Amino acid sequence: MQDKNNRWILAAQCASRLGTVDVVTRFLKEQRCYITEQQSFDDRLSGRFFIRTEFHPEDEAFDAHAFQSGFAERADDFGMSFELTAPGTRMPVVIMVSKADHCLNDLLYRYRIGQLPIDIRAIVSNHPDLATLAEWHDIPFRHLPITPQTKAEQEAQVWKIVATTGAELVILARYMQVLSSEMCGKLAGKAINIHHSLLPGFKGARPYHQAYEKGVKLVGATAHYINDDLDEGPIITQGVEPVSHADYPEDLVAKGRDIECITLARAVTLHVDRRVFLHASRTVVFDR
């Protein structure tokens, strides 16, 4: 029977060419590794190939270093970049918040019960409101207020926290500040944001109240990697919830909060499970 605690993940991508699947599966067979799940995609428009494989070694004396070295030689012939993830890996993360606590609460709950394989190294906020919540979970909380005049200094402090904690992912759990171009560049592919998705688009204050006035029939949320274009980074996942004329502004807000929590948690799960491949301005997502 497969040991779920012995699940290794090999995620790779390269230019499209003959033998891309074979180079992975043949090497795994030679190393006596049993494939338990595999997904691949060849993007004919970009000419790019993506593959994610879960496996467990048949031999107890599995040498991860030797495996990586051996596969690197095969992958080099294809110009293939890859990442090998060991069982039980918990990705180190920093969470950034402002005053709203719904997304943070949801992430902390999933983290507490072991549903999210992450290691929260710090919670950073431009307001002090959620310090007690962080302290209850025994997670370091850093209050870093920000003004237009102190933005550069504050972001330098944030980056220092990310660097010193070894965080591999930054989660913007309703952090209501626009990151600078420099910060977006540093966190490219390593920061996930969540925001509402309403049709037509409503920006600015009280978007759900604007949506109510227009009689929208759907509310939703989008989780995406950040980039220099506000709320227009590569999309990881989206969620949607139907509403009706009987839903008042407070109902839309409540449904919006719920779908934001679910959508953000799903995006984080997909990212840490190495199911998201980022290429240019798009993502390839191998969902479950």
Tab-separated table of C-alpha atoms in Angstrom:
chain	number	residue	atom	x	y	z
A	1	MET	CA	0.000	0.000	0.000
A	2	GLN	CA	1.264	3.490	-0.851
A	3	ASP	CA	2.597	5.514	2.071
A	4	LYS	CA	1.098	8.985	1.762
A	5	ASN	CA	3.962	10.321	3.860
A	6	ASN	CA	6.434	9.186	1.204
A	7	ARG	CA	5.054	11.251	-1.680
A	8	TRP	CA	7.738	13.005	-3.704
A	9	ILE	CA	6.891	15.618	-6.339
A	10	LEU	CA	8.839	16.295	-9.521
A	11	ALA	CA	7.690	19.430	-11.378
A	12	ALA	CA	9.370	20.447	-14.621
A	13	GLN	CA	9.017	22.516	-17.771
A	14	CYS	CA	10.893	22.996	-21.014
A	15	ALA	CA	10.432	23.773	-24.697
A	16	SER	CA	8.087	21.403	-26.531
A	17	ARG	CA	9.913	18.550	-28.206
A	18	LEU	CA	9.740	14.801	-28.728
A	19	GLY	CA	10.536	12.714	-25.654
A	20	THR	CA	9.603	15.124	-22.881
A	21	VAL	CA	7.340	12.670	-21.070
A	22	ASP	CA	9.728	9.799	-21.671
A	23	VAL	CA	12.709	11.574	-20.088
A	24	VAL	CA	10.736	11.799	-16.831
A	25	THR	CA	9.027	8.410	-16.766
A	26	ARG	CA	12.059	6.454	-17.987
A	27	PHE	CA	14.319	7.962	-15.336
A	28	LEU	CA	11.773	7.245	-12.593
A	29	LYS	CA	11.539	3.628	-13.728
A	30	GLU	CA	15.313	3.296	-13.736
A	31	GLN	CA	15.416	4.674	-10.196
A	32	ARG	CA	12.714	2.203	-9.113
A	33	CYS	CA	10.214	4.959	-8.382
A	34	TYR	CA	6.508	4.210	-8.725
A	35	ILE	CA	4.389	6.967	-10.315
A	36	THR	CA	1.158	7.575	-8.407
A	37	GLU	CA	-0.050	10.693	-10.248
A	38	GLN	CA	1.073	12.489	-13.383
A	39	GLN	CA	-0.248	15.458	-15.326
A	40	SER	CA	1.274	17.158	-18.343
A	41	PHE	CA	0.366	19.857	-20.806
A	42	ASP	CA	1.879	20.977	-24.081
A	43	ASP	CA	1.032	24.582	-24.921
A	44	ARG	CA	1.016	24.756	-28.702
A	45	LEU	CA	0.822	28.557	-28.703
A	46	SER	CA	3.880	29.152	-26.559
A	47	GLY	CA	5.695	25.979	-27.536
A	48	ARG	CA	6.143	25.107	-23.882
A	49	PHE	CA	5.768	21.770	-22.106
A	50	PHE	CA	4.808	21.316	-18.434
A	51	ILE	CA	4.765	18.160	-16.334
A	52	ARG	CA	4.094	17.307	-12.688
A	53	THR	CA	4.674	13.828	-11.298
A	54	GLU	CA	4.041	12.349	-7.869
A	55	PHE	CA	5.969	9.212	-7.027
A	56	HIS	CA	7.266	7.079	-4.204
A	57	PRO	CA	10.540	5.165	-4.226
A	58	GLU	CA	10.405	1.391	-4.107
A	59	ASP	CA	13.786	1.272	-2.374
A	60	GLU	CA	14.066	2.420	1.218
A	61	ALA	CA	17.591	3.736	0.635
A	62	PHE	CA	16.393	6.480	-1.727
A	63	ASP	CA	19.107	9.112	-2.206
A	64	ALA	CA	17.468	12.440	-3.098
A	65	HIS	CA	20.789	14.123	-3.899
A	66	ALA	CA	21.821	11.354	-6.272
A	67	PHE	CA	18.355	11.442	-7.833
A	68	GLN	CA	18.590	15.189	-8.486
A	69	SER	CA	22.078	14.941	-9.911
A	70	GLY	CA	21.127	12.077	-12.187
A	71	PHE	CA	17.953	13.690	-13.438
A	72	ALA	CA	19.720	17.032	-13.968
A	73	GLU	CA	21.933	15.344	-16.581
A	74	ARG	CA	18.905	14.016	-18.466
A	75	ALA	CA	16.988	17.294	-18.091
A	76	ASP	CA	19.923	19.301	-19.415
A	77	ASP	CA	19.551	17.650	-22.823
A	78	PHE	CA	16.045	19.136	-23.010
A	79	GLY	CA	16.822	22.503	-21.439
A	80	MET	CA	14.386	21.394	-18.750
A	81	SER	CA	14.116	23.217	-15.435
A	82	PHE	CA	12.770	21.148	-12.566
A	83	GLU	CA	12.061	21.093	-8.857
A	84	LEU	CA	12.061	18.071	-6.571
A	85	THR	CA	9.945	18.340	-3.420
A	86	ALA	CA	10.417	15.956	-0.527
A	87	PRO	CA	7.560	14.439	1.489
A	88	GLY	CA	6.349	16.513	4.407
A	89	THR	CA	7.772	19.761	3.024
A	90	ARG	CA	6.137	22.813	4.599
A	91	MET	CA	6.679	25.958	2.559
A	92	PRO	CA	7.811	28.942	4.670
A	93	VAL	CA	5.463	31.907	4.177
A	94	VAL	CA	4.838	35.455	5.329
A	95	ILE	CA	1.242	36.700	5.445
A	96	MET	CA	0.423	40.368	4.931
A	97	VAL	CA	-2.858	41.873	6.156
A	98	SER	CA	-4.522	45.187	6.938
A	99	LYS	CA	-7.709	45.312	9.052
A	100	ALA	CA	-10.003	42.692	7.498
A	101	ASP	CA	-9.505	39.361	9.250
A	102	HIS	CA	-11.636	36.872	7.313
A	103	CYS	CA	-8.937	35.563	4.960
A	104	LEU	CA	-6.315	35.478	7.708
A	105	ASN	CA	-8.662	33.612	10.054
A	106	ASP	CA	-9.396	31.046	7.380
A	107	LEU	CA	-5.724	30.501	6.542
A	108	LEU	CA	-4.809	30.182	10.216
A	109	TYR	CA	-7.548	27.613	10.793
A	110	ARG	CA	-6.437	25.491	7.830
A	111	TYR	CA	-2.847	25.865	9.008
A	112	ARG	CA	-3.760	24.860	12.568
A	113	ILE	CA	-5.527	21.650	11.532
A	114	GLY	CA	-2.742	20.700	9.125
A	115	GLN	CA	-4.711	21.211	5.927
A	116	LEU	CA	-2.209	23.733	4.542
A	117	PRO	CA	1.399	22.465	4.338
A	118	ILE	CA	2.911	25.845	5.194
A	119	ASP	CA	5.119	27.247	7.917
A	120	ILE	CA	3.966	30.768	8.777
A	121	ARG	CA	7.125	32.642	9.743
A	122	ALA	CA	5.500	36.050	10.336
A	123	ILE	CA	2.353	38.128	9.910
A	124	VAL	CA	2.957	41.696	8.722
A	125	SER	CA	0.372	44.464	8.824
A	126	ASN	CA	0.125	48.183	8.262
A	127	HIS	CA	-2.377	48.286	11.163
A	128	PRO	CA	-2.155	46.845	14.708
A	129	ASP	CA	-5.690	45.404	14.735
A	130	LEU	CA	-4.850	41.722	14.153
A	131	ALA	CA	-1.912	41.447	16.536
A	132	THR	CA	-3.947	39.488	19.106
A	133	LEU	CA	-4.970	36.918	16.511
A	134	ALA	CA	-1.349	36.352	15.534
A	135	GLU	CA	-0.243	36.123	19.152
A	136	TRP	CA	-2.950	33.539	19.915
A	137	HIS	CA	-1.396	31.345	17.212
A	138	ASP	CA	2.110	32.077	18.551
A	139	ILE	CA	3.153	33.669	15.251
A	140	PRO	CA	5.389	36.778	15.212
A	141	PHE	CA	3.417	39.907	14.323
A	142	ARG	CA	5.075	42.964	12.840
A	143	HIS	CA	3.180	46.238	12.724
A	144	LEU	CA	4.673	48.350	9.949
A	145	PRO	CA	2.553	51.476	9.375
A	146	ILE	CA	2.821	53.111	5.981
A	147	THR	CA	2.264	56.555	4.481
A	148	PRO	CA	3.054	57.850	0.991
A	149	GLN	CA	6.182	59.399	2.462
A	150	THR	CA	7.370	56.213	4.221
A	151	LYS	CA	6.371	53.647	1.564
A	152	ALA	CA	9.927	52.897	0.420
A	153	GLU	CA	11.177	52.524	3.984
A	154	GLN	CA	8.230	50.314	4.978
A	155	GLU	CA	8.671	48.026	1.977
A	156	ALA	CA	12.372	47.718	2.766
A	157	GLN	CA	11.379	46.480	6.219
A	158	VAL	CA	8.908	44.026	4.703
A	159	TRP	CA	11.548	42.690	2.324
A	160	LYS	CA	13.996	42.262	5.199
A	161	ILE	CA	11.416	40.150	7.038
A	162	VAL	CA	10.822	38.028	3.933
A	163	ALA	CA	14.550	37.530	3.440
A	164	THR	CA	15.513	36.850	7.058
A	165	THR	CA	12.648	34.400	7.634
A	166	GLY	CA	13.463	32.503	4.451
A	167	ALA	CA	9.902	32.884	3.212
A	168	GLU	CA	9.326	31.340	-0.213
A	169	LEU	CA	5.813	32.748	-0.543
A	170	VAL	CA	4.089	35.973	0.519
A	171	ILE	CA	0.308	35.805	0.921
A	172	LEU	CA	-1.556	39.102	0.630
A	173	ALA	CA	-4.626	38.209	2.689
A	174	ARG	CA	-6.542	41.428	2.051
A	175	TYR	CA	-3.508	43.669	2.408
A	176	MET	CA	-4.979	46.966	1.286
A	177	GLN	CA	-1.829	48.638	-0.017
A	178	VAL	CA	-0.499	48.782	-3.576
A	179	LEU	CA	3.015	47.384	-3.734
A	180	SER	CA	5.661	49.382	-5.575
A	181	SER	CA	7.082	48.256	-8.921
A	182	GLU	CA	10.341	47.385	-7.185
A	183	MET	CA	8.598	45.221	-4.595
A	184	CYS	CA	6.502	43.501	-7.262
A	185	GLY	CA	9.701	42.681	-9.107
A	186	LYS	CA	11.311	41.153	-6.037
A	187	LEU	CA	8.228	39.045	-5.317
A	188	ALA	CA	7.472	37.997	-8.903
A	189	GLY	CA	6.003	34.497	-8.864
A	190	LYS	CA	6.299	34.393	-5.073
A	191	ALA	CA	3.353	36.488	-3.877
A	192	ILE	CA	-0.358	35.680	-4.121
A	193	ASN	CA	-3.076	38.318	-3.840
A	194	ILE	CA	-6.858	37.996	-3.464
A	195	HIS	CA	-9.472	40.481	-4.614
A	196	HIS	CA	-13.150	40.538	-5.429
A	197	SER	CA	-14.381	39.796	-8.933
A	198	LEU	CA	-17.575	41.627	-9.772
A	199	LEU	CA	-19.147	42.094	-13.191
A	200	PRO	CA	-19.130	44.779	-14.310
A	201	GLY	CA	-15.942	45.751	-12.488
A	202	PHE	CA	-16.355	47.992	-9.462
A	203	LYS	CA	-13.253	49.625	-8.062
A	204	GLY	CA	-12.677	51.909	-5.145
A	205	ALA	CA	-14.633	52.037	-1.916
A	206	ARG	CA	-17.654	49.817	-1.159
A	207	PRO	CA	-17.554	47.678	-4.336
A	208	TYR	CA	-20.300	45.354	-3.091
A	209	HIS	CA	-22.613	48.286	-2.485
A	210	GLN	CA	-21.917	49.478	-6.038
A	211	ALA	CA	-22.689	45.975	-7.263
A	212	TYR	CA	-25.976	45.954	-5.370
A	213	GLU	CA	-27.029	49.204	-6.999
A	214	LYS	CA	-26.410	47.673	-10.426
A	215	GLY	CA	-28.256	44.474	-9.593
A	216	VAL	CA	-25.397	42.055	-10.174
A	217	LYS	CA	-26.222	38.365	-10.281
A	218	LEU	CA	-22.756	36.977	-9.510
A	219	VAL	CA	-20.084	37.806	-6.966
A	220	GLY	CA	-16.692	36.227	-6.995
A	221	ALA	CA	-13.016	36.385	-6.162
A	222	THR	CA	-9.739	36.037	-8.020
A	223	ALA	CA	-6.433	34.812	-6.601
A	224	HIS	CA	-3.415	35.749	-8.678
A	225	TYR	CA	0.302	36.352	-8.586
A	226	ILE	CA	1.134	39.999	-8.160
A	227	ASN	CA	2.681	42.082	-10.884
A	228	ASP	CA	3.114	45.756	-11.669
A	229	ASP	CA	-0.435	46.045	-13.046
A	230	LEU	CA	-2.897	46.397	-10.180
A	231	ASP	CA	-5.009	43.228	-9.783
A	232	GLU	CA	-4.007	42.007	-13.244
A	233	GLY	CA	-1.321	39.448	-12.427
A	234	PRO	CA	-1.357	35.844	-13.696
A	235	ILE	CA	-4.490	34.160	-12.375
A	236	ILE	CA	-4.230	30.999	-10.273
A	237	THR	CA	-7.865	30.354	-9.438
A	238	GLN	CA	-11.257	32.048	-9.325
A	239	GLY	CA	-14.473	31.459	-7.428
A	240	VAL	CA	-18.032	32.579	-8.048
A	241	GLU	CA	-21.299	32.656	-6.116
A	242	PRO	CA	-24.778	33.477	-7.500
A	243	VAL	CA	-26.781	36.273	-5.885
A	244	SER	CA	-30.268	37.599	-6.474
A	245	HIS	CA	-32.495	40.611	-5.976
A	246	ALA	CA	-33.182	39.331	-2.463
A	247	ASP	CA	-29.550	39.801	-1.448
A	248	TYR	CA	-28.901	43.171	0.179
A	249	PRO	CA	-25.462	44.859	0.279
A	250	GLU	CA	-24.586	43.152	3.572
A	251	ASP	CA	-25.472	39.776	2.020
A	252	LEU	CA	-23.179	40.455	-0.930
A	253	VAL	CA	-20.385	41.424	1.448
A	254	ALA	CA	-20.873	38.211	3.447
A	255	LYS	CA	-20.879	36.025	0.335
A	256	GLY	CA	-17.889	37.934	-0.973
A	257	ARG	CA	-15.938	37.232	2.203
A	258	ASP	CA	-16.706	33.521	1.993
A	259	ILE	CA	-15.668	33.159	-1.625
A	260	GLU	CA	-12.501	35.194	-1.028
A	261	CYS	CA	-11.464	32.825	1.777
A	262	ILE	CA	-12.092	29.701	-0.275
A	263	THR	CA	-10.428	31.052	-3.410
A	264	LEU	CA	-7.305	32.277	-1.607
A	265	ALA	CA	-6.878	29.043	0.338
A	266	ARG	CA	-7.240	27.044	-2.869
A	267	ALA	CA	-4.628	29.155	-4.647
A	268	VAL	CA	-2.171	28.763	-1.782
A	269	THR	CA	-2.769	25.002	-1.711
A	270	LEU	CA	-2.163	24.696	-5.452
A	271	HIS	CA	1.018	26.764	-5.215
A	272	VAL	CA	2.604	24.920	-2.296
A	273	ASP	CA	1.624	21.590	-3.872
A	274	ARG	CA	3.655	22.582	-6.959
A	275	ARG	CA	0.580	22.444	-9.174
A	276	VAL	CA	1.016	25.938	-10.642
A	277	PHE	CA	3.466	26.703	-13.435
A	278	LEU	CA	4.080	30.341	-14.283
A	279	HIS	CA	5.094	31.220	-17.819
A	280	ALA	CA	5.088	34.822	-19.066
A	281	SER	CA	1.719	36.332	-18.091
A	282	ARG	CA	-0.204	33.064	-17.789
A	283	THR	CA	-0.377	30.053	-15.515
A	284	VAL	CA	-0.738	26.356	-16.136
A	285	VAL	CA	-2.620	24.840	-13.185
A	286	PHE	CA	-2.761	21.088	-12.659
A	287	ASP	CA	-5.793	20.918	-10.436
A	288	ARG	CA	-6.705	17.813	-8.497
